[in-house]
Amino acid sequence: LARLHSPDGVARDTRLIHEIEPWLVKLRIRVEQGTPSQRAEAELVLFRWMLEEYRVSLWGANQETIVPVSPKRLEQQWERVVANDQR
């Protein structure tokens, strides 16, 4: 809450929300449209875990994540999720 009350707090949170939102939308659509076995697919589960780690890295107060996650790494993992569909 202290960060939110800082001069750029709301703007920062808004920017971070816009940064993570496309990934959340992709995941939500995938889960809603997938079959139970598709929702449990290992690459998708890993993507969701990575997305949570990324969220911690964005909002966590100096919290380290288990594995460094970046937009580039999220994109690479998403490509693996999509590639599994084509097998």
PDB file of N, CA and C in Angstrom:
ATOM      1  N   LEU A   1       0.811  -1.198   0.000  1.00  0.00           N
ATOM      2  CA  LEU A   1       0.000   0.000   0.000  1.00  0.00           C
ATOM      3  C   LEU A   1       0.851   1.257   0.000  1.00  0.00           C
ATOM      4  N   ALA A   2       2.002   1.189   0.644  1.00  0.00           N
ATOM      5  CA  ALA A   2       2.870   2.359   0.675  1.00  0.00           C
ATOM      6  C   ALA A   2       3.303   2.742  -0.736  1.00  0.00           C
ATOM      7  N   ARG A   3       3.607   1.769  -1.559  1.00  0.00           N
ATOM      8  CA  ARG A   3       3.996   2.053  -2.943  1.00  0.00           C
ATOM      9  C   ARG A   3       2.850   2.694  -3.717  1.00  0.00           C
ATOM     10  N   LEU A   4       1.651   2.254  -3.438  1.00  0.00           N
ATOM     11  CA  LEU A   4       0.489   2.785  -4.139  1.00  0.00           C
ATOM     12  C   LEU A   4       0.302   4.265  -3.829  1.00  0.00           C
ATOM     13  N   HIS A   5       0.647   4.668  -2.615  1.00  0.00           N
ATOM     14  CA  HIS A   5       0.495   6.062  -2.217  1.00  0.00           C
ATOM     15  C   HIS A   5       1.648   6.949  -2.679  1.00  0.00           C
ATOM     16  N   SER A   6       2.676   6.372  -3.259  1.00  0.00           N
ATOM     17  CA  SER A   6       3.786   7.178  -3.767  1.00  0.00           C
ATOM     18  C   SER A   6       3.303   7.964  -4.989  1.00  0.00           C
ATOM     19  N   PRO A   7       4.023   9.004  -5.371  1.00  0.00           N
ATOM     20  CA  PRO A   7       3.581   9.855  -6.484  1.00  0.00           C
ATOM     21  C   PRO A   7       3.281   9.094  -7.782  1.00  0.00           C
ATOM     22  N   ASP A   8       4.049   8.078  -8.092  1.00  0.00           N
ATOM     23  CA  ASP A   8       3.806   7.331  -9.332  1.00  0.00           C
ATOM     24  C   ASP A   8       3.197   5.961  -9.075  1.00  0.00           C
ATOM     25  N   GLY A   9       2.680   5.719  -7.868  1.00  0.00           N
ATOM     26  CA  GLY A   9       2.183   4.406  -7.488  1.00  0.00           C
ATOM     27  C   GLY A   9       1.080   3.863  -8.369  1.00  0.00           C
ATOM     28  N   VAL A  10       0.040   4.655  -8.587  1.00  0.00           N
ATOM     29  CA  VAL A  10      -1.083   4.191  -9.405  1.00  0.00           C
ATOM     30  C   VAL A  10      -0.635   4.011 -10.852  1.00  0.00           C
ATOM     31  N   ALA A  11       0.146   4.953 -11.352  1.00  0.00           N
ATOM     32  CA  ALA A  11       0.628   4.841 -12.732  1.00  0.00           C
ATOM     33  C   ALA A  11       1.492   3.591 -12.904  1.00  0.00           C
ATOM     34  N   ARG A  12       2.328   3.311 -11.921  1.00  0.00           N
ATOM     35  CA  ARG A  12       3.189   2.113 -11.971  1.00  0.00           C
ATOM     36  C   ARG A  12       2.349   0.851 -11.992  1.00  0.00           C
ATOM     37  N   ASP A  13       1.384   0.750 -11.080  1.00  0.00           N
ATOM     38  CA  ASP A  13       0.538  -0.437 -11.045  1.00  0.00           C
ATOM     39  C   ASP A  13      -0.259  -0.592 -12.335  1.00  0.00           C
ATOM     40  N   THR A  14      -0.748   0.502 -12.873  1.00  0.00           N
ATOM     41  CA  THR A  14      -1.490   0.447 -14.130  1.00  0.00           C
ATOM     42  C   THR A  14      -0.599  -0.067 -15.249  1.00  0.00           C
ATOM     43  N   ARG A  15       0.621   0.432 -15.313  1.00  0.00           N
ATOM     44  CA  ARG A  15       1.569  -0.028 -16.333  1.00  0.00           C
ATOM     45  C   ARG A  15       1.856  -1.520 -16.180  1.00  0.00           C
ATOM     46  N   LEU A  16       2.059  -1.971 -14.947  1.00  0.00           N
ATOM     47  CA  LEU A  16       2.351  -3.387 -14.710  1.00  0.00           C
ATOM     48  C   LEU A  16       1.153  -4.268 -15.064  1.00  0.00           C
ATOM     49  N   ILE A  17      -0.043  -3.791 -14.756  1.00  0.00           N
ATOM     50  CA  ILE A  17      -1.252  -4.546 -15.107  1.00  0.00           C
ATOM     51  C   ILE A  17      -1.338  -4.701 -16.619  1.00  0.00           C
ATOM     52  N   HIS A  18      -1.064  -3.626 -17.347  1.00  0.00           N
ATOM     53  CA  HIS A  18      -1.107  -3.702 -18.811  1.00  0.00           C
ATOM     54  C   HIS A  18      -0.005  -4.603 -19.360  1.00  0.00           C
ATOM     55  N   GLU A  19       1.078  -4.718 -18.644  1.00  0.00           N
ATOM     56  CA  GLU A  19       2.183  -5.570 -19.072  1.00  0.00           C
ATOM     57  C   GLU A  19       1.840  -7.054 -18.915  1.00  0.00           C
ATOM     58  N   ILE A  20       1.157  -7.390 -17.841  1.00  0.00           N
ATOM     59  CA  ILE A  20       0.882  -8.808 -17.572  1.00  0.00           C
ATOM     60  C   ILE A  20      -0.460  -9.271 -18.149  1.00  0.00           C
ATOM     61  N   GLU A  21      -1.352  -8.340 -18.410  1.00  0.00           N
ATOM     62  CA  GLU A  21      -2.698  -8.694 -18.858  1.00  0.00           C
ATOM     63  C   GLU A  21      -2.746  -9.554 -20.122  1.00  0.00           C
ATOM     64  N   PRO A  22      -1.969  -9.267 -21.168  1.00  0.00           N
ATOM     65  CA  PRO A  22      -2.050 -10.127 -22.360  1.00  0.00           C
ATOM     66  C   PRO A  22      -1.729 -11.596 -22.065  1.00  0.00           C
ATOM     67  N   TRP A  23      -0.791 -11.821 -21.166  1.00  0.00           N
ATOM     68  CA  TRP A  23      -0.439 -13.198 -20.791  1.00  0.00           C
ATOM     69  C   TRP A  23      -1.595 -13.856 -20.040  1.00  0.00           C
ATOM     70  N   LEU A  24      -2.235 -13.103 -19.159  1.00  0.00           N
ATOM     71  CA  LEU A  24      -3.373 -13.641 -18.413  1.00  0.00           C
ATOM     72  C   LEU A  24      -4.535 -13.981 -19.340  1.00  0.00           C
ATOM     73  N   VAL A  25      -4.751 -13.143 -20.333  1.00  0.00           N
ATOM     74  CA  VAL A  25      -5.834 -13.387 -21.297  1.00  0.00           C
ATOM     75  C   VAL A  25      -5.545 -14.664 -22.091  1.00  0.00           C
ATOM     76  N   LYS A  26      -4.314 -14.809 -22.567  1.00  0.00           N
ATOM     77  CA  LYS A  26      -3.954 -16.035 -23.304  1.00  0.00           C
ATOM     78  C   LYS A  26      -4.213 -17.274 -22.458  1.00  0.00           C
ATOM     79  N   LEU A  27      -3.773 -17.216 -21.202  1.00  0.00           N
ATOM     80  CA  LEU A  27      -3.956 -18.357 -20.315  1.00  0.00           C
ATOM     81  C   LEU A  27      -5.439 -18.632 -20.068  1.00  0.00           C
ATOM     82  N   ARG A  28      -6.196 -17.582 -19.790  1.00  0.00           N
ATOM     83  CA  ARG A  28      -7.628 -17.743 -19.501  1.00  0.00           C
ATOM     84  C   ARG A  28      -8.349 -18.367 -20.690  1.00  0.00           C
ATOM     85  N   ILE A  29      -8.086 -17.869 -21.896  1.00  0.00           N
ATOM     86  CA  ILE A  29      -8.738 -18.418 -23.090  1.00  0.00           C
ATOM     87  C   ILE A  29      -8.360 -19.888 -23.265  1.00  0.00           C
ATOM     88  N   ARG A  30      -7.091 -20.177 -23.089  1.00  0.00           N
ATOM     89  CA  ARG A  30      -6.609 -21.552 -23.251  1.00  0.00           C
ATOM     90  C   ARG A  30      -7.298 -22.502 -22.276  1.00  0.00           C
ATOM     91  N   VAL A  31      -7.415 -22.079 -21.031  1.00  0.00           N
ATOM     92  CA  VAL A  31      -8.032 -22.928 -20.010  1.00  0.00           C
ATOM     93  C   VAL A  31      -9.526 -23.087 -20.272  1.00  0.00           C
ATOM     94  N   GLU A  32     -10.198 -22.004 -20.633  1.00  0.00           N
ATOM     95  CA  GLU A  32     -11.643 -22.072 -20.878  1.00  0.00           C
ATOM     96  C   GLU A  32     -11.991 -22.931 -22.089  1.00  0.00           C
ATOM     97  N   GLN A  33     -11.159 -22.904 -23.109  1.00  0.00           N
ATOM     98  CA  GLN A  33     -11.458 -23.637 -24.336  1.00  0.00           C
ATOM     99  C   GLN A  33     -10.855 -25.040 -24.372  1.00  0.00           C
ATOM    100  N   GLY A  34      -9.959 -25.313 -23.457  1.00  0.00           N
ATOM    101  CA  GLY A  34      -9.281 -26.603 -23.478  1.00  0.00           C
ATOM    102  C   GLY A  34     -10.067 -27.716 -22.819  1.00  0.00           C
ATOM    103  N   THR A  35      -9.724 -28.916 -23.212  1.00  0.00           N
ATOM    104  CA  THR A  35     -10.285 -30.096 -22.571  1.00  0.00           C
ATOM    105  C   THR A  35      -9.559 -30.295 -21.237  1.00  0.00           C
ATOM    106  N   PRO A  36     -10.090 -31.131 -20.366  1.00  0.00           N
ATOM    107  CA  PRO A  36      -9.388 -31.380 -19.097  1.00  0.00           C
ATOM    108  C   PRO A  36      -7.940 -31.828 -19.300  1.00  0.00           C
ATOM    109  N   SER A  37      -7.684 -32.679 -20.290  1.00  0.00           N
ATOM    110  CA  SER A  37      -6.304 -33.131 -20.502  1.00  0.00           C
ATOM    111  C   SER A  37      -5.431 -31.997 -21.042  1.00  0.00           C
ATOM    112  N   GLN A  38      -6.004 -31.115 -21.857  1.00  0.00           N
ATOM    113  CA  GLN A  38      -5.244 -29.972 -22.353  1.00  0.00           C
ATOM    114  C   GLN A  38      -4.913 -29.000 -21.216  1.00  0.00           C
ATOM    115  N   ARG A  39      -5.852 -28.816 -20.291  1.00  0.00           N
ATOM    116  CA  ARG A  39      -5.619 -27.906 -19.169  1.00  0.00           C
ATOM    117  C   ARG A  39      -4.545 -28.440 -18.230  1.00  0.00           C
ATOM    118  N   ALA A  40      -4.349 -29.759 -18.213  1.00  0.00           N
ATOM    119  CA  ALA A  40      -3.358 -30.372 -17.338  1.00  0.00           C
ATOM    120  C   ALA A  40      -2.031 -30.614 -18.052  1.00  0.00           C
ATOM    121  N   GLU A  41      -1.941 -30.205 -19.310  1.00  0.00           N
ATOM    122  CA  GLU A  41      -0.736 -30.416 -20.110  1.00  0.00           C
ATOM    123  C   GLU A  41       0.455 -29.728 -19.451  1.00  0.00           C
ATOM    124  N   ALA A  42       1.558 -30.431 -19.386  1.00  0.00           N
ATOM    125  CA  ALA A  42       2.732 -29.970 -18.632  1.00  0.00           C
ATOM    126  C   ALA A  42       3.252 -28.607 -19.080  1.00  0.00           C
ATOM    127  N   GLU A  43       3.292 -28.344 -20.379  1.00  0.00           N
ATOM    128  CA  GLU A  43       3.806 -27.065 -20.863  1.00  0.00           C
ATOM    129  C   GLU A  43       2.904 -25.904 -20.443  1.00  0.00           C
ATOM    130  N   LEU A  44       1.591 -26.142 -20.425  1.00  0.00           N
ATOM    131  CA  LEU A  44       0.652 -25.103 -19.996  1.00  0.00           C
ATOM    132  C   LEU A  44       0.753 -24.873 -18.493  1.00  0.00           C
ATOM    133  N   VAL A  45       0.891 -25.932 -17.737  1.00  0.00           N
ATOM    134  CA  VAL A  45       1.055 -25.806 -16.283  1.00  0.00           C
ATOM    135  C   VAL A  45       2.331 -25.029 -15.974  1.00  0.00           C
ATOM    136  N   LEU A  46       3.394 -25.318 -16.701  1.00  0.00           N
ATOM    137  CA  LEU A  46       4.640 -24.591 -16.506  1.00  0.00           C
ATOM    138  C   LEU A  46       4.475 -23.115 -16.868  1.00  0.00           C
ATOM    139  N   PHE A  47       3.744 -22.840 -17.945  1.00  0.00           N
ATOM    140  CA  PHE A  47       3.490 -21.448 -18.322  1.00  0.00           C
ATOM    141  C   PHE A  47       2.756 -20.716 -17.202  1.00  0.00           C
ATOM    142  N   ARG A  48       1.741 -21.344 -16.644  1.00  0.00           N
ATOM    143  CA  ARG A  48       0.985 -20.702 -15.566  1.00  0.00           C
ATOM    144  C   ARG A  48       1.898 -20.428 -14.371  1.00  0.00           C
ATOM    145  N   TRP A  49       2.732 -21.385 -14.027  1.00  0.00           N
ATOM    146  CA  TRP A  49       3.660 -21.218 -12.911  1.00  0.00           C
ATOM    147  C   TRP A  49       4.631 -20.063 -13.201  1.00  0.00           C
ATOM    148  N   MET A  50       5.136 -20.013 -14.430  1.00  0.00           N
ATOM    149  CA  MET A  50       6.047 -18.940 -14.807  1.00  0.00           C
ATOM    150  C   MET A  50       5.352 -17.579 -14.739  1.00  0.00           C
ATOM    151  N   LEU A  51       4.090 -17.546 -15.126  1.00  0.00           N
ATOM    152  CA  LEU A  51       3.332 -16.294 -15.065  1.00  0.00           C
ATOM    153  C   LEU A  51       3.175 -15.820 -13.621  1.00  0.00           C
ATOM    154  N   GLU A  52       2.945 -16.745 -12.715  1.00  0.00           N
ATOM    155  CA  GLU A  52       2.861 -16.375 -11.293  1.00  0.00           C
ATOM    156  C   GLU A  52       4.214 -15.875 -10.784  1.00  0.00           C
ATOM    157  N   GLU A  53       5.281 -16.518 -11.203  1.00  0.00           N
ATOM    158  CA  GLU A  53       6.619 -16.054 -10.824  1.00  0.00           C
ATOM    159  C   GLU A  53       6.883 -14.650 -11.374  1.00  0.00           C
ATOM    160  N   TYR A  54       6.424 -14.416 -12.581  1.00  0.00           N
ATOM    161  CA  TYR A  54       6.603 -13.101 -13.186  1.00  0.00           C
ATOM    162  C   TYR A  54       5.824 -12.039 -12.402  1.00  0.00           C
ATOM    163  N   ARG A  55       4.625 -12.386 -12.001  1.00  0.00           N
ATOM    164  CA  ARG A  55       3.806 -11.468 -11.203  1.00  0.00           C
ATOM    165  C   ARG A  55       4.532 -11.118  -9.900  1.00  0.00           C
ATOM    166  N   VAL A  56       5.131 -12.107  -9.256  1.00  0.00           N
ATOM    167  CA  VAL A  56       5.905 -11.851  -8.033  1.00  0.00           C
ATOM    168  C   VAL A  56       7.061 -10.913  -8.337  1.00  0.00           C
ATOM    169  N   SER A  57       7.733 -11.133  -9.462  1.00  0.00           N
ATOM    170  CA  SER A  57       8.878 -10.277  -9.790  1.00  0.00           C
ATOM    171  C   SER A  57       8.442  -8.838 -10.046  1.00  0.00           C
ATOM    172  N   LEU A  58       7.226  -8.645 -10.536  1.00  0.00           N
ATOM    173  CA  LEU A  58       6.745  -7.292 -10.805  1.00  0.00           C
ATOM    174  C   LEU A  58       6.264  -6.581  -9.544  1.00  0.00           C
ATOM    175  N   TRP A  59       5.522  -7.296  -8.697  1.00  0.00           N
ATOM    176  CA  TRP A  59       4.897  -6.655  -7.548  1.00  0.00           C
ATOM    177  C   TRP A  59       5.533  -6.995  -6.208  1.00  0.00           C
ATOM    178  N   GLY A  60       6.287  -8.054  -6.134  1.00  0.00           N
ATOM    179  CA  GLY A  60       6.872  -8.462  -4.857  1.00  0.00           C
ATOM    180  C   GLY A  60       7.861  -7.432  -4.345  1.00  0.00           C
ATOM    181  N   ALA A  61       7.782  -7.164  -3.091  1.00  0.00           N
ATOM    182  CA  ALA A  61       8.699  -6.197  -2.477  1.00  0.00           C
ATOM    183  C   ALA A  61      10.061  -6.861  -2.303  1.00  0.00           C
ATOM    184  N   ASN A  62      10.898  -6.732  -3.319  1.00  0.00           N
ATOM    185  CA  ASN A  62      12.238  -7.322  -3.309  1.00  0.00           C
ATOM    186  C   ASN A  62      12.221  -8.825  -3.083  1.00  0.00           C
ATOM    187  N   GLN A  63      11.195  -9.474  -3.590  1.00  0.00           N
ATOM    188  CA  GLN A  63      11.099 -10.922  -3.491  1.00  0.00           C
ATOM    189  C   GLN A  63      11.802 -11.545  -4.688  1.00  0.00           C
ATOM    190  N   GLU A  64      12.607 -12.529  -4.419  1.00  0.00           N
ATOM    191  CA  GLU A  64      13.247 -13.255  -5.519  1.00  0.00           C
ATOM    192  C   GLU A  64      12.338 -14.393  -5.954  1.00  0.00           C
ATOM    193  N   THR A  65      12.358 -14.661  -7.233  1.00  0.00           N
ATOM    194  CA  THR A  65      11.595 -15.793  -7.744  1.00  0.00           C
ATOM    195  C   THR A  65      12.517 -17.002  -7.840  1.00  0.00           C
ATOM    196  N   ILE A  66      11.923 -18.170  -7.902  1.00  0.00           N
ATOM    197  CA  ILE A  66      12.704 -19.402  -7.978  1.00  0.00           C
ATOM    198  C   ILE A  66      13.506 -19.436  -9.279  1.00  0.00           C
ATOM    199  N   VAL A  67      12.852 -19.037 -10.351  1.00  0.00           N
ATOM    200  CA  VAL A  67      13.476 -18.998 -11.664  1.00  0.00           C
ATOM    201  C   VAL A  67      13.235 -17.607 -12.240  1.00  0.00           C
ATOM    202  N   PRO A  68      14.253 -16.967 -12.807  1.00  0.00           N
ATOM    203  CA  PRO A  68      14.026 -15.661 -13.415  1.00  0.00           C
ATOM    204  C   PRO A  68      13.063 -15.787 -14.596  1.00  0.00           C
ATOM    205  N   VAL A  69      12.064 -14.938 -14.624  1.00  0.00           N
ATOM    206  CA  VAL A  69      11.075 -14.965 -15.694  1.00  0.00           C
ATOM    207  C   VAL A  69      10.990 -13.567 -16.301  1.00  0.00           C
ATOM    208  N   SER A  70      10.990 -13.531 -17.613  1.00  0.00           N
ATOM    209  CA  SER A  70      10.904 -12.277 -18.351  1.00  0.00           C
ATOM    210  C   SER A  70       9.841 -12.435 -19.435  1.00  0.00           C
ATOM    211  N   PRO A  71       9.434 -11.339 -20.048  1.00  0.00           N
ATOM    212  CA  PRO A  71       8.493 -11.469 -21.171  1.00  0.00           C
ATOM    213  C   PRO A  71       9.034 -12.394 -22.267  1.00  0.00           C
ATOM    214  N   LYS A  72      10.332 -12.331 -22.515  1.00  0.00           N
ATOM    215  CA  LYS A  72      10.931 -13.197 -23.535  1.00  0.00           C
ATOM    216  C   LYS A  72      10.782 -14.675 -23.150  1.00  0.00           C
ATOM    217  N   ARG A  73      11.035 -14.989 -21.895  1.00  0.00           N
ATOM    218  CA  ARG A  73      10.903 -16.384 -21.450  1.00  0.00           C
ATOM    219  C   ARG A  73       9.445 -16.836 -21.466  1.00  0.00           C
ATOM    220  N   LEU A  74       8.540 -15.928 -21.123  1.00  0.00           N
ATOM    221  CA  LEU A  74       7.117 -16.259 -21.209  1.00  0.00           C
ATOM    222  C   LEU A  74       6.736 -16.559 -22.661  1.00  0.00           C
ATOM    223  N   GLU A  75       7.215 -15.756 -23.581  1.00  0.00           N
ATOM    224  CA  GLU A  75       6.916 -15.965 -24.998  1.00  0.00           C
ATOM    225  C   GLU A  75       7.464 -17.316 -25.467  1.00  0.00           C
ATOM    226  N   GLN A  76       8.676 -17.655 -25.067  1.00  0.00           N
ATOM    227  CA  GLN A  76       9.255 -18.941 -25.447  1.00  0.00           C
ATOM    228  C   GLN A  76       8.435 -20.104 -24.899  1.00  0.00           C
ATOM    229  N   GLN A  77       7.994 -19.984 -23.656  1.00  0.00           N
ATOM    230  CA  GLN A  77       7.188 -21.047 -23.065  1.00  0.00           C
ATOM    231  C   GLN A  77       5.831 -21.141 -23.750  1.00  0.00           C
ATOM    232  N   TRP A  78       5.247 -19.987 -24.082  1.00  0.00           N
ATOM    233  CA  TRP A  78       3.959 -20.009 -24.782  1.00  0.00           C
ATOM    234  C   TRP A  78       4.098 -20.708 -26.136  1.00  0.00           C
ATOM    235  N   GLU A  79       5.207 -20.487 -26.808  1.00  0.00           N
ATOM    236  CA  GLU A  79       5.454 -21.162 -28.084  1.00  0.00           C
ATOM    237  C   GLU A  79       5.500 -22.673 -27.893  1.00  0.00           C
ATOM    238  N   ARG A  80       6.039 -23.133 -26.775  1.00  0.00           N
ATOM    239  CA  ARG A  80       6.043 -24.581 -26.484  1.00  0.00           C
ATOM    240  C   ARG A  80       4.621 -25.089 -26.264  1.00  0.00           C
ATOM    241  N   VAL A  81       3.806 -24.275 -25.582  1.00  0.00           N
ATOM    242  CA  VAL A  81       2.396 -24.661 -25.356  1.00  0.00           C
ATOM    243  C   VAL A  81       1.701 -24.829 -26.698  1.00  0.00           C
ATOM    244  N   VAL A  82       1.853 -23.858 -27.569  1.00  0.00           N
ATOM    245  CA  VAL A  82       1.207 -23.898 -28.885  1.00  0.00           C
ATOM    246  C   VAL A  82       1.771 -25.039 -29.725  1.00  0.00           C
ATOM    247  N   ALA A  83       3.052 -25.275 -29.657  1.00  0.00           N
ATOM    248  CA  ALA A  83       3.672 -26.360 -30.424  1.00  0.00           C
ATOM    249  C   ALA A  83       3.109 -27.714 -30.009  1.00  0.00           C
ATOM    250  N   ASN A  84       2.776 -27.875 -28.743  1.00  0.00           N
ATOM    251  CA  ASN A  84       2.207 -29.146 -28.284  1.00  0.00           C
ATOM    252  C   ASN A  84       0.858 -29.412 -28.932  1.00  0.00           C
ATOM    253  N   ASP A  85       0.127 -28.367 -29.263  1.00  0.00           N
ATOM    254  CA  ASP A  85      -1.175 -28.529 -29.937  1.00  0.00           C
ATOM    255  C   ASP A  85      -1.007 -29.113 -31.331  1.00  0.00           C
ATOM    256  N   GLN A  86       0.098 -28.797 -31.945  1.00  0.00           N
ATOM    257  CA  GLN A  86       0.290 -29.186 -33.331  1.00  0.00           C
ATOM    258  C   GLN A  86       0.892 -30.576 -33.470  1.00  0.00           C
ATOM    259  N   ARG A  87       1.127 -31.239 -32.347  1.00  0.00           N
ATOM    260  CA  ARG A  87       1.644 -32.623 -32.410  1.00  0.00           C
ATOM    261  C   ARG A  87       0.549 -33.617 -32.556  1.00  0.00           C
TER     262      ARG A  87
END
